[in-house]
CSV table of C-alpha atoms in Angstrom, one decimal:
chain,number,residue,atom,x,y,z
A,1,UNK,CA,22.2,11.3,6.1
A,2,UNK,CA,20.3,10.9,9.4
A,3,UNK,CA,18.2,8.0,10.1
A,4,UNK,CA,15.9,7.5,13.1
A,5,UNK,CA,14.2,4.2,13.8
A,6,UNK,CA,11.4,3.3,16.1
A,7,UNK,CA,11.2,0.0,18.0
A,8,UNK,CA,10.8,-3.3,16.7
A,9,UNK,CA,7.6,-4.3,15.0
A,10,UNK,CA,5.5,-6.1,17.7
A,11,UNK,CA,2.2,-5.9,19.5
A,12,UNK,CA,-1.4,-5.5,18.2
A,13,UNK,CA,-0.6,-4.6,14.7
A,14,UNK,CA,0.2,-8.3,13.8
A,15,UNK,CA,-2.5,-10.5,12.9
A,16,UNK,CA,-2.0,-14.4,13.1
A,17,UNK,CA,-1.8,-16.4,9.9
A,18,UNK,CA,-4.9,-18.4,11.2
A,19,UNK,CA,-7.1,-15.4,11.7
A,20,UNK,CA,-6.1,-14.0,8.4
A,21,UNK,CA,-7.0,-17.3,6.6
A,22,UNK,CA,-10.5,-17.3,8.5
A,23,UNK,CA,-11.3,-13.7,7.3
A,24,UNK,CA,-10.2,-14.7,3.8
A,25,UNK,CA,-12.5,-17.7,3.7
A,26,UNK,CA,-15.4,-15.6,4.8
A,27,UNK,CA,-14.6,-13.0,2.0
A,28,UNK,CA,-14.4,-15.7,-0.8
A,29,UNK,CA,-17.9,-16.8,0.1
A,30,UNK,CA,-19.4,-13.5,-1.0
A,31,UNK,CA,-19.9,-12.3,-4.5
A,32,UNK,CA,-17.6,-9.5,-5.8
A,33,UNK,CA,-19.0,-6.0,-5.2
A,34,UNK,CA,-18.6,-2.9,-6.9
A,35,UNK,CA,-18.0,-0.9,-3.7
A,36,UNK,CA,-17.4,-1.4,0.0
A,37,UNK,CA,-19.7,-1.0,2.9
A,38,UNK,CA,-19.8,2.3,4.8
A,39,UNK,CA,-17.4,1.1,7.6
A,40,UNK,CA,-13.7,0.7,8.4
A,41,UNK,CA,-11.3,-1.8,7.0
A,42,UNK,CA,-7.8,-3.3,8.0
A,43,UNK,CA,-5.2,-2.6,5.3
A,44,UNK,CA,-2.7,-5.7,5.9
A,45,UNK,CA,0.7,-6.7,4.6
A,46,UNK,CA,0.4,-10.5,4.4
A,47,UNK,CA,4.1,-11.8,4.5
A,48,UNK,CA,3.4,-15.5,5.2
A,49,UNK,CA,3.0,-16.6,8.9
A,50,UNK,CA,2.3,-13.2,10.1
A,51,UNK,CA,0.2,-10.3,8.8
A,52,UNK,CA,1.1,-6.7,9.5
A,53,UNK,CA,-1.9,-4.0,9.7
A,54,UNK,CA,-0.4,-1.0,8.0
A,55,UNK,CA,-3.4,1.2,7.9
A,56,UNK,CA,-7.1,1.7,8.3
A,57,UNK,CA,-9.5,2.4,5.5
A,58,UNK,CA,-12.6,4.4,6.3
A,59,UNK,CA,-15.1,4.3,3.7
A,60,UNK,CA,-18.1,6.8,3.1
A,61,UNK,CA,-20.9,6.0,0.6
A,62,UNK,CA,-21.3,8.6,-2.0
A,63,UNK,CA,-24.0,7.4,-4.4
A,64,UNK,CA,-22.4,5.1,-6.9
A,65,UNK,CA,-18.9,5.4,-5.6
A,66,UNK,CA,-17.3,5.2,-2.1
A,67,UNK,CA,-15.3,8.1,-0.8
A,68,UNK,CA,-12.6,7.0,1.6
A,69,UNK,CA,-9.7,8.2,4.0
A,70,UNK,CA,-6.6,6.1,4.5
A,71,UNK,CA,-4.8,6.5,8.0
A,72,UNK,CA,-1.4,4.7,8.5
A,73,UNK,CA,-0.6,3.1,11.7
A,74,UNK,CA,2.0,5.6,12.7
A,75,UNK,CA,3.7,3.3,15.2
A,76,UNK,CA,4.8,1.1,12.6
A,77,UNK,CA,6.6,3.7,10.5
A,78,UNK,CA,10.0,5.1,11.4
A,79,UNK,CA,11.2,8.6,10.2
A,80,UNK,CA,14.0,8.6,7.8
A,81,UNK,CA,15.7,11.5,5.8
A,82,UNK,CA,16.7,9.9,2.5
A,83,UNK,CA,18.2,11.6,-0.6
A,84,UNK,CA,17.6,15.0,1.0
A,85,UNK,CA,13.8,14.1,1.6
A,86,UNK,CA,11.7,12.8,4.7
A,87,UNK,CA,10.2,9.5,4.4
A,88,UNK,CA,8.0,7.2,6.5
A,89,UNK,CA,9.4,3.6,6.3
A,90,UNK,CA,8.6,0.2,7.6
A,91,UNK,CA,11.7,-2.0,8.3
A,92,UNK,CA,10.9,-5.8,8.5
A,93,UNK,CA,12.9,-9.0,7.9
A,94,UNK,CA,16.0,-7.2,6.9
A,95,UNK,CA,14.3,-5.0,4.1
A,96,UNK,CA,12.6,-1.7,4.2
A,97,UNK,CA,9.4,-0.3,2.6
A,98,UNK,CA,9.0,3.6,2.4
A,99,UNK,CA,5.7,5.2,1.7
A,100,UNK,CA,5.6,7.6,-1.3
A,101,UNK,CA,2.6,9.9,-1.1
A,102,UNK,CA,1.2,10.5,-4.5
A,103,UNK,CA,2.0,14.2,-5.1
A,104,UNK,CA,-0.8,15.0,-7.5
A,105,UNK,CA,-4.7,15.1,-7.5
A,106,UNK,CA,-6.5,12.0,-6.3
A,107,UNK,CA,-10.4,11.7,-6.0
A,108,UNK,CA,-10.1,9.0,-3.5
A,109,UNK,CA,-13.2,7.0,-4.7
A,110,UNK,CA,-13.8,3.3,-4.8
A,111,UNK,CA,-16.3,1.6,-7.0
A,112,UNK,CA,-17.4,1.5,-10.6
A,113,UNK,CA,-14.3,3.4,-11.6
A,114,UNK,CA,-12.1,0.8,-10.1
A,115,UNK,CA,-9.5,0.7,-7.4
A,116,UNK,CA,-6.7,3.0,-9.1
A,117,UNK,CA,-7.3,6.0,-6.7
A,118,UNK,CA,-6.5,3.6,-3.7
A,119,UNK,CA,-3.6,2.0,-5.5
A,120,UNK,CA,-1.9,5.5,-6.1
A,121,UNK,CA,-2.3,6.0,-2.2
A,122,UNK,CA,-0.3,2.7,-1.6
A,123,UNK,CA,2.9,3.6,-3.3
A,124,UNK,CA,6.1,2.5,-1.8
A,125,UNK,CA,9.8,2.5,-2.5
A,126,UNK,CA,12.0,-0.7,-1.4
A,127,UNK,CA,15.4,-0.3,0.0
A,128,UNK,CA,17.9,-2.1,2.1
A,129,UNK,CA,18.6,-0.5,5.7
A,130,UNK,CA,22.3,-0.4,4.7
A,131,UNK,CA,21.8,1.6,1.4
A,132,UNK,CA,22.6,5.3,1.2
A,133,UNK,CA,19.6,7.3,0.1
A,134,UNK,CA,16.6,6.0,-1.7
A,135,UNK,CA,16.0,5.1,-5.4
A,136,UNK,CA,12.6,5.5,-7.0
A,137,UNK,CA,13.6,2.8,-9.5
A,138,UNK,CA,12.9,0.4,-6.8
A,139,UNK,CA,9.2,1.4,-6.6
A,140,UNK,CA,6.4,-1.0,-5.4
A,141,UNK,CA,2.9,-0.9,-6.6
A,142,UNK,CA,0.1,-3.0,-5.6
A,143,UNK,CA,-2.4,-4.0,-8.3
A,144,UNK,CA,-5.8,-4.4,-6.3
A,145,UNK,CA,-8.8,-6.5,-7.4
A,146,UNK,CA,-12.1,-7.2,-5.7
A,147,UNK,CA,-12.5,-10.6,-3.7
A,148,UNK,CA,-15.7,-11.0,-2.0
A,149,UNK,CA,-16.2,-8.2,0.5
A,150,UNK,CA,-12.5,-7.7,0.7
A,151,UNK,CA,-9.7,-6.2,-1.6
A,152,UNK,CA,-6.4,-8.2,-2.5
A,153,UNK,CA,-3.4,-6.7,-4.0
A,154,UNK,CA,-0.1,-8.3,-5.7
A,155,UNK,CA,3.2,-6.3,-5.3
A,156,UNK,CA,4.8,-5.2,-8.7
A,157,UNK,CA,8.1,-3.5,-9.1
A,158,UNK,CA,8.1,-0.3,-11.2
A,159,UNK,CA,10.0,3.0,-11.8
A,160,UNK,CA,8.4,5.5,-9.7
A,161,UNK,CA,10.8,8.3,-11.1
A,162,UNK,CA,8.1,9.3,-13.6
A,163,UNK,CA,6.3,11.1,-10.7
A,164,UNK,CA,9.2,13.5,-10.3
A,165,UNK,CA,7.6,15.8,-12.9
A,166,UNK,CA,3.9,16.7,-13.2
A,167,UNK,CA,2.0,14.5,-15.6
A,168,UNK,CA,1.4,15.9,-19.0
A,169,UNK,CA,-2.1,16.6,-20.5
A,170,UNK,CA,-3.9,16.2,-17.1
A,171,UNK,CA,-3.0,12.5,-17.0
A,172,UNK,CA,-3.1,12.0,-13.2
A,173,UNK,CA,-2.5,8.2,-13.6
A,174,UNK,CA,0.9,8.2,-15.5
A,175,UNK,CA,2.2,4.6,-14.2
A,176,UNK,CA,1.6,2.3,-17.0
A,177,UNK,CA,1.0,-1.5,-16.5
A,178,UNK,CA,3.5,-2.3,-19.4
A,179,UNK,CA,6.2,-0.8,-17.0
A,180,UNK,CA,5.4,-3.1,-14.1
A,181,UNK,CA,6.6,-6.6,-13.2
A,182,UNK,CA,4.9,-8.9,-10.8
A,183,UNK,CA,7.1,-9.9,-8.0
A,184,UNK,CA,7.4,-13.4,-6.7
A,185,UNK,CA,8.1,-14.2,-3.1
A,186,UNK,CA,11.7,-15.4,-2.4
A,187,UNK,CA,14.1,-15.7,0.5
A,188,UNK,CA,16.0,-12.7,-0.6
A,189,UNK,CA,13.2,-10.1,-0.7
A,190,UNK,CA,10.3,-9.2,1.5
A,191,UNK,CA,7.3,-9.4,-0.9
A,192,UNK,CA,4.1,-9.0,1.0
A,193,UNK,CA,0.6,-9.4,-0.5
A,194,UNK,CA,-1.8,-6.8,0.6
A,195,UNK,CA,-5.4,-7.4,1.9
A,196,UNK,CA,-8.2,-4.9,2.7
A,197,UNK,CA,-10.6,-6.7,5.3
A,198,UNK,CA,-13.5,-5.7,7.2
A,199,UNK,CA,-12.7,-4.8,10.7
A,200,UNK,CA,-14.0,-7.3,13.3
A,201,UNK,CA,-16.2,-6.0,16.2
């Protein structure tokens, strides 16, 4: 197994807790929408005192729904070859989250049909840097919800091995809520919340 890690996570991709709190307060003052504005948003892992910007969400208006593109901050992700497959992973606080691209069709729409498309673009697998390989049993799924002009997500653990085979009967959303368990923050795990916030000028 070959693993190549990039440098430590520092620099402009970290937001202070105070700034994140200020943005959160602004978002809570507004009514929950059914779509985002046509602009760019920061996708942030909130792990307490610091918040890590992992990606940019760019939204385009399309009638009742919003189309979007999700661009990950490549400087934060190291290249790893795990269980005979390449992965892009973030190592932080002694833990690691590896992005798992959804391998099937995704409309990439936000709005009246909910946030499921975006949830499936934000699938991860957790592992320890000392583990051999990677185990989809350690899947991580963010349940997203509207909160003012922002989106919030809570991390759940689930088995992503179900994605190894194509879904049956054109069911492109095979992950079931009944198979997910909400994760609580603890000293032994990195359990970040997820926030999607309007980019500030």
